[in-house]
Amino acid sequence: MVRMLPRDPVGFLRSEYEQLVSNELDWKLRILQGPSSPRCIVDGKKVIMLCSNNYLGLSNHPKLKKAAIQAVKTHGAGSGSVRPIAGNMDLHMTLERKLAEFKEAEASLVYQTGFAANSGLIPQLADAGDLIVSDELNHGSIIDGVRLSKAERAVYKHCDAEDLARVIQKAEERSPAYQRILVITDGVFSMDGDIAPLDEIARIAHDHGAMVYVDDAHGEGVLGKGGRGIVSHFMLKRDQVQVEMGTFSKAFGVVGGHVSGSRDLINFAYNKSRTWLLSGSHPPAVVAACIAAIEVLETEPEHVKNLWSNTDYFRKGIQNLGFDTGASQTPIIPVMIGDSGVAKKFSARLFEQGIFALPIVFPMVAKDRARIRTIMNAALTKYDLDEALLAFEKIGKELGLI
Ligand code: PMP
């Protein structure tokens, strides 16, 4: 009898990793040595930061840092539990009240992360016999949330309200009819920096009795009155966009996901989302910094103003150099390159020149749509931006792109 060698149960770990490395699809982690600020140190090199989501520069704001330190003194380093058991501190309640006021919603709920909000809530909002209709370029955390649901799924063309209407109309022909239809879209899309036509989406959803869920991770702190986000930007009402999801990890400068809407939504969400119910709550320092971030947005409008002034300046500058910035309408400004290899080389040369901006390549975007994704920040000066534009010009010419 031939004795078979036992199979190596973990051999795939190395082989799959090596496959990623040989295809240059592995993540090479850079190390930020110090705070995330417009000029910072990455891998020992002084660089201008053009790829952080810290849109308003709040991650290093003195009021946020002070609030975090103070909360450690008064409430300790950790919360000790999940919120439904013993980890629901007065600070968590204050944050949710403040956030609801800021969002002009009846109520808000804070999750540990935006990813936990999407993956915990979406599967509860639509179940067997329901339909989820999702933009084809929605974020991975939405995709995972949708996969966790027993509902059927349909995808509509990116930012295409007409296609959404077509998909919903077709869905309505089904017998038996879907009990619920949930339409989900990012507010601002993180690869292209374009804005979802939320007003049209809300109108179509309303016509068909569907619910609207917007992930505004990249719209809050950026769009709308005082950075209140996409719902405010389109001046929509709560009964038009029933679920407004966001994150404290980007413009707010800290970490944590959140959902705002009706009191009914919030009562439902915290009783049903397993990511919320079964995961330890935020430590006091995080919660206090998030509260301070909302207060800064309410009292220091200059950050949002500066962000837009930098955005307009840099986008025009890049376009004047002869680059294409795609569909960007926001502080996410892709500089289109085309070929993945050239985009990687471009980013490496930028780093040598002291500019930190990452390439976005296949499979994150189509093979011929590789780009350098730049992200504006309110704290960058015109001097920083001019230096960055000079580097783009130099390398663009070097690589024969402009
Ligand atoms: N949605 C979108 C559109 C995002 O870009 C992100 C963060 N990359 C998330 C959700 C997840 O947010 P968080 O970082 O709070 O987990």
Coordinates of C-alpha atoms in Angstrom, one line a residue, residues 118 121-123 125-126 131-139 141-143 145-147 149 154-156 159 164 168 181-187 189 196 198 201 205 210-216 243 245:
N118 CA -22.1 48.5 7.1
L121 CA -26.7 46.8 9.8
I122 CA -27.2 46.1 6.0
P123 CA -27.9 42.4 6.5
L125 CA -32.3 45.8 6.9
A126 CA -33.0 43.3 4.1
L131 CA -34.0 43.0 -2.6
I132 CA -30.8 45.1 -2.2
V133 CA -30.0 47.3 -5.1
S134 CA -26.4 48.6 -5.0
D135 CA -24.2 50.9 -7.1
E136 CA -21.6 48.8 -9.0
L137 CA -18.7 50.8 -7.4
N138 CA -19.9 50.7 -3.8
H139 CA -17.3 50.3 -1.0
S141 CA -17.7 47.1 3.5
I142 CA -21.1 47.5 1.7
I143 CA -20.3 44.6 -0.5
G145 CA -22.7 43.7 4.3
V146 CA -24.8 42.8 1.3
R147 CA -23.2 39.3 1.2
S149 CA -27.8 39.3 3.9
A154 CA -29.0 43.6 -8.0
V155 CA -26.4 46.1 -9.2
Y156 CA -27.0 49.3 -11.1
C159 CA -24.1 56.8 -10.5
L164 CA -31.4 52.3 -11.1
I168 CA -36.2 48.6 -9.7
I181 CA -36.3 47.1 -1.5
L182 CA -33.1 48.7 -0.1
V183 CA -31.1 51.0 -2.4
I184 CA -27.5 51.5 -1.2
T185 CA -24.9 54.0 -2.5
D186 CA -21.7 55.6 -1.4
G187 CA -22.1 59.4 -1.1
F189 CA -16.8 57.5 -4.3
A196 CA -23.7 60.1 -6.1
L198 CA -28.6 61.2 -4.3
I201 CA -31.8 58.1 -6.3
A205 CA -36.7 55.0 -4.4
A210 CA -37.9 51.6 -1.5
M211 CA -35.6 52.6 1.4
V212 CA -32.3 54.6 0.8
Y213 CA -29.0 53.9 2.5
V214 CA -26.1 56.3 1.9
D215 CA -22.5 55.6 3.0
D216 CA -21.2 59.2 3.4
V243 CA -30.2 55.7 6.6
M245 CA -24.1 56.1 7.5

